[in-house]
PDB file of C-alpha atoms in Angstrom:
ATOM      1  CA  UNK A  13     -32.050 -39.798 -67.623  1.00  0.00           C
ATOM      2  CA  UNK A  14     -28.837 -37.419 -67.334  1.00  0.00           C
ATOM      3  CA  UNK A  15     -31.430 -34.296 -66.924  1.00  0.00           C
ATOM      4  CA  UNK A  16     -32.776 -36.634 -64.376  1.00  0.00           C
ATOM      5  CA  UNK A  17     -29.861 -36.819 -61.967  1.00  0.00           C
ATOM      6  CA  UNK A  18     -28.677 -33.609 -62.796  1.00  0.00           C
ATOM      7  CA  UNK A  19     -32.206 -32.551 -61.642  1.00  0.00           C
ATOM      8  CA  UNK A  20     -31.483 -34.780 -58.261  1.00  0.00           C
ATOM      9  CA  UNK A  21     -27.805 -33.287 -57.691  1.00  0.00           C
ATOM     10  CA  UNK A  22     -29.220 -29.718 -58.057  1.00  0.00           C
ATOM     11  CA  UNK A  23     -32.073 -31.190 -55.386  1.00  0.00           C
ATOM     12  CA  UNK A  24     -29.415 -32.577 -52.519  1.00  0.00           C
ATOM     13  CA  UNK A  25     -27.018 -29.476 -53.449  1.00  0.00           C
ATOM     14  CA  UNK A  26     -30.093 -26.897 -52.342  1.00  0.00           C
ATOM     15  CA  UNK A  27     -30.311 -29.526 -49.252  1.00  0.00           C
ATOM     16  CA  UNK A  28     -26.462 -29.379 -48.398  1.00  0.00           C
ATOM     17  CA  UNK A  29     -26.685 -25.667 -49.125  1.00  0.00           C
ATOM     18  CA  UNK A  30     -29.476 -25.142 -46.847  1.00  0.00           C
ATOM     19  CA  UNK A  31     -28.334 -27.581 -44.044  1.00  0.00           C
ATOM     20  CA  UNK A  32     -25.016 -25.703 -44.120  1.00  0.00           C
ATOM     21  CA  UNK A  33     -26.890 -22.296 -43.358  1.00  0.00           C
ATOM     22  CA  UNK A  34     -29.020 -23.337 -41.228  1.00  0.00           C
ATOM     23  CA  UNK A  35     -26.053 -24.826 -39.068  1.00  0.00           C
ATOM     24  CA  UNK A  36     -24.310 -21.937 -40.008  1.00  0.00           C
ATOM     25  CA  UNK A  37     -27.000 -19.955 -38.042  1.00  0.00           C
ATOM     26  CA  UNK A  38     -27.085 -22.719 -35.025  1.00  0.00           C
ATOM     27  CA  UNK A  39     -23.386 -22.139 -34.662  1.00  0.00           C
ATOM     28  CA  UNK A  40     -23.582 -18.381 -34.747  1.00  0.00           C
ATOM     29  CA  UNK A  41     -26.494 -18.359 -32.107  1.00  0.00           C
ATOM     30  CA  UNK A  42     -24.745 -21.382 -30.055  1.00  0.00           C
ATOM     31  CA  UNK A  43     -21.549 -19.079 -30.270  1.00  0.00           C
ATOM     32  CA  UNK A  44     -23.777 -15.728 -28.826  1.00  0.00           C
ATOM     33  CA  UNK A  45     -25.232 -17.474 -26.083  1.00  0.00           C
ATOM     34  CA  UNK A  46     -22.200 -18.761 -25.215  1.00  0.00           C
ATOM     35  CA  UNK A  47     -20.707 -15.147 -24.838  1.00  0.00           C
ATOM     36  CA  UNK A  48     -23.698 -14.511 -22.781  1.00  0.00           C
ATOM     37  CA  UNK A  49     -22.884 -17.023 -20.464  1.00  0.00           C
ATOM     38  CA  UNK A  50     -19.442 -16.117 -20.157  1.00  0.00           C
ATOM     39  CA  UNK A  51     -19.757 -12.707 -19.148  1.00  0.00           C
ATOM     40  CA  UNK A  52     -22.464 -14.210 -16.787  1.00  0.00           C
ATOM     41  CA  UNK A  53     -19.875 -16.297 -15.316  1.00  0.00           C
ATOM     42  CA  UNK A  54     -17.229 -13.665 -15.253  1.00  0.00           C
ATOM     43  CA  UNK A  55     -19.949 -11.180 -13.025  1.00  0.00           C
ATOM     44  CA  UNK A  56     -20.598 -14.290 -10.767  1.00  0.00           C
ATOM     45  CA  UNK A  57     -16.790 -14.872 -10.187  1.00  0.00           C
ATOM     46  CA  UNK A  58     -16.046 -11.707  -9.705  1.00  0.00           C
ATOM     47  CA  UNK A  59     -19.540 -11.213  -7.116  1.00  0.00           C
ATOM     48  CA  UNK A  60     -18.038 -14.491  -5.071  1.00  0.00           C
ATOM     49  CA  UNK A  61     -14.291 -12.726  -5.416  1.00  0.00           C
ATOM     50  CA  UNK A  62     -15.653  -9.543  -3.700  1.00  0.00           C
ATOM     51  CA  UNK A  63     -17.625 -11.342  -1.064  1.00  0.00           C
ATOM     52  CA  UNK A  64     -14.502 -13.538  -0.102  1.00  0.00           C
ATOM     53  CA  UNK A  65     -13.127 -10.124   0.189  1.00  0.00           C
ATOM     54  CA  UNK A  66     -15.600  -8.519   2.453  1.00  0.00           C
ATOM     55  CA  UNK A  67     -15.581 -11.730   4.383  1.00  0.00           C
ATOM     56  CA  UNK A  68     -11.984 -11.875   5.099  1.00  0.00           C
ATOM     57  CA  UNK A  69     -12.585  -7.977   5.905  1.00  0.00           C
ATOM     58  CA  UNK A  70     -15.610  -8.786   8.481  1.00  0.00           C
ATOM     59  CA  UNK A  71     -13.582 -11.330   9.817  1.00  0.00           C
ATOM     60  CA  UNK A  72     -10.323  -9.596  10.785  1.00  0.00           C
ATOM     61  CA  UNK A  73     -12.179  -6.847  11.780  1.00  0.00           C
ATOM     62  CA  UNK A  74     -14.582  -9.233  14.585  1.00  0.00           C
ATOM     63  CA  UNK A  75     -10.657 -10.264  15.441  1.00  0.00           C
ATOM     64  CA  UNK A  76      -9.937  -7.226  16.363  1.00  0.00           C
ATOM     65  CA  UNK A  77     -13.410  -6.560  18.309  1.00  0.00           C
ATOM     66  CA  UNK A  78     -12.635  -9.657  20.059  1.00  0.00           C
ATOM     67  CA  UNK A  79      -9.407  -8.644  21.475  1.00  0.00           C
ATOM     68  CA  UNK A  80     -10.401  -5.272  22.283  1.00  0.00           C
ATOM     69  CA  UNK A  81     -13.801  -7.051  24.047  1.00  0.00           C
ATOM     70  CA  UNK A  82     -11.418  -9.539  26.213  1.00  0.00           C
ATOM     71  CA  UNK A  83      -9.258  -6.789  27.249  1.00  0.00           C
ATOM     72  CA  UNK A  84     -12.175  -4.296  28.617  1.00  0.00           C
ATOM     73  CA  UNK A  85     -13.369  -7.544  30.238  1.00  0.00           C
ATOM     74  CA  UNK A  86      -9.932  -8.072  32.203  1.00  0.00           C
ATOM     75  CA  UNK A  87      -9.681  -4.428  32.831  1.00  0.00           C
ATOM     76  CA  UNK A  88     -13.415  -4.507  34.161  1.00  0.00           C
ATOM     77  CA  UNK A  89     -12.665  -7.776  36.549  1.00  0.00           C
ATOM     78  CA  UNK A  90      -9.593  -6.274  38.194  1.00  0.00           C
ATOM     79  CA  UNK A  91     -10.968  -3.101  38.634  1.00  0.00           C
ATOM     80  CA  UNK A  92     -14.315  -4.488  39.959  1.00  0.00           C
ATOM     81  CA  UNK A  93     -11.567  -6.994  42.304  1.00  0.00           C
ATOM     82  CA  UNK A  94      -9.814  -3.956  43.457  1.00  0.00           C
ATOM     83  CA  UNK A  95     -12.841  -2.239  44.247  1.00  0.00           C
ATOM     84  CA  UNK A  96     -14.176  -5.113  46.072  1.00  0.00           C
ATOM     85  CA  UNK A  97     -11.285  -5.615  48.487  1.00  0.00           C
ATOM     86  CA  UNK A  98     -11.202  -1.484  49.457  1.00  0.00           C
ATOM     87  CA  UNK A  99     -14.911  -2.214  50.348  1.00  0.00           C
ATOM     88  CA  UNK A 100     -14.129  -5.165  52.073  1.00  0.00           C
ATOM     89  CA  UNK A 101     -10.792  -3.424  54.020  1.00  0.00           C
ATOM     90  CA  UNK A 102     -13.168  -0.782  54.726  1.00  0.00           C
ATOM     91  CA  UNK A 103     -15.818  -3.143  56.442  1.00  0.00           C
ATOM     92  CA  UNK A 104     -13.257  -5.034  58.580  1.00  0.00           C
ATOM     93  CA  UNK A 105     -11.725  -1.560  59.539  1.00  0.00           C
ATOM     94  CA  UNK A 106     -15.047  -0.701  60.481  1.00  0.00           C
ATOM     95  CA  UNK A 107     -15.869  -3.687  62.147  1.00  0.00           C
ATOM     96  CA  UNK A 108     -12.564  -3.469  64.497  1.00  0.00           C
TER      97      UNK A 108
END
């Protein structure tokens, strides 16, 4: 009877042994693919960080097209005014 359970205890050591490497091995390939997806996550963070970058970039610079746009359009009406009246001076002179 004493061979008998030492027989058993050898049987659910092996088990304990072999559960503990086999979670050994989960852990170890839990633990890689978590490094995986950290330096995924790092590369996305730093894709989005660059992007926000650009964007702030595209958008100052359409700021500055913007202003540069509304001034040749001022510069374009008063000169188009001004050329306007001479033509219209011109016709009355004309015209008298």
């Amino acid at each position: 009877m004493l061979l008998k359970h030492g027989k058993e205890l050898s049987d659910h050591e092996r088990r304990i042994t072999d559960l503990n490497n086999k979670m050994t091995d989960t852990l170890k390939s839990v633990d890689e693919s978590n490094k995986y997806l950290r330096e995924q996550n790092n590369r996305i963070l730093e894709a989005v960080i660059r992007g926000d970058e650009k964007s702030e970039n595209h958008k100052n610079e359409m700021e500055v097209i913007n202003r540069q746009n509304l001034w040749k359009v001022v510069t374009i009406a008063i000169g188009s005014s001004s050329v306007i009246y001479l033509v219209l001076q011109q016709l009355m002179h004309f015209i008298h």
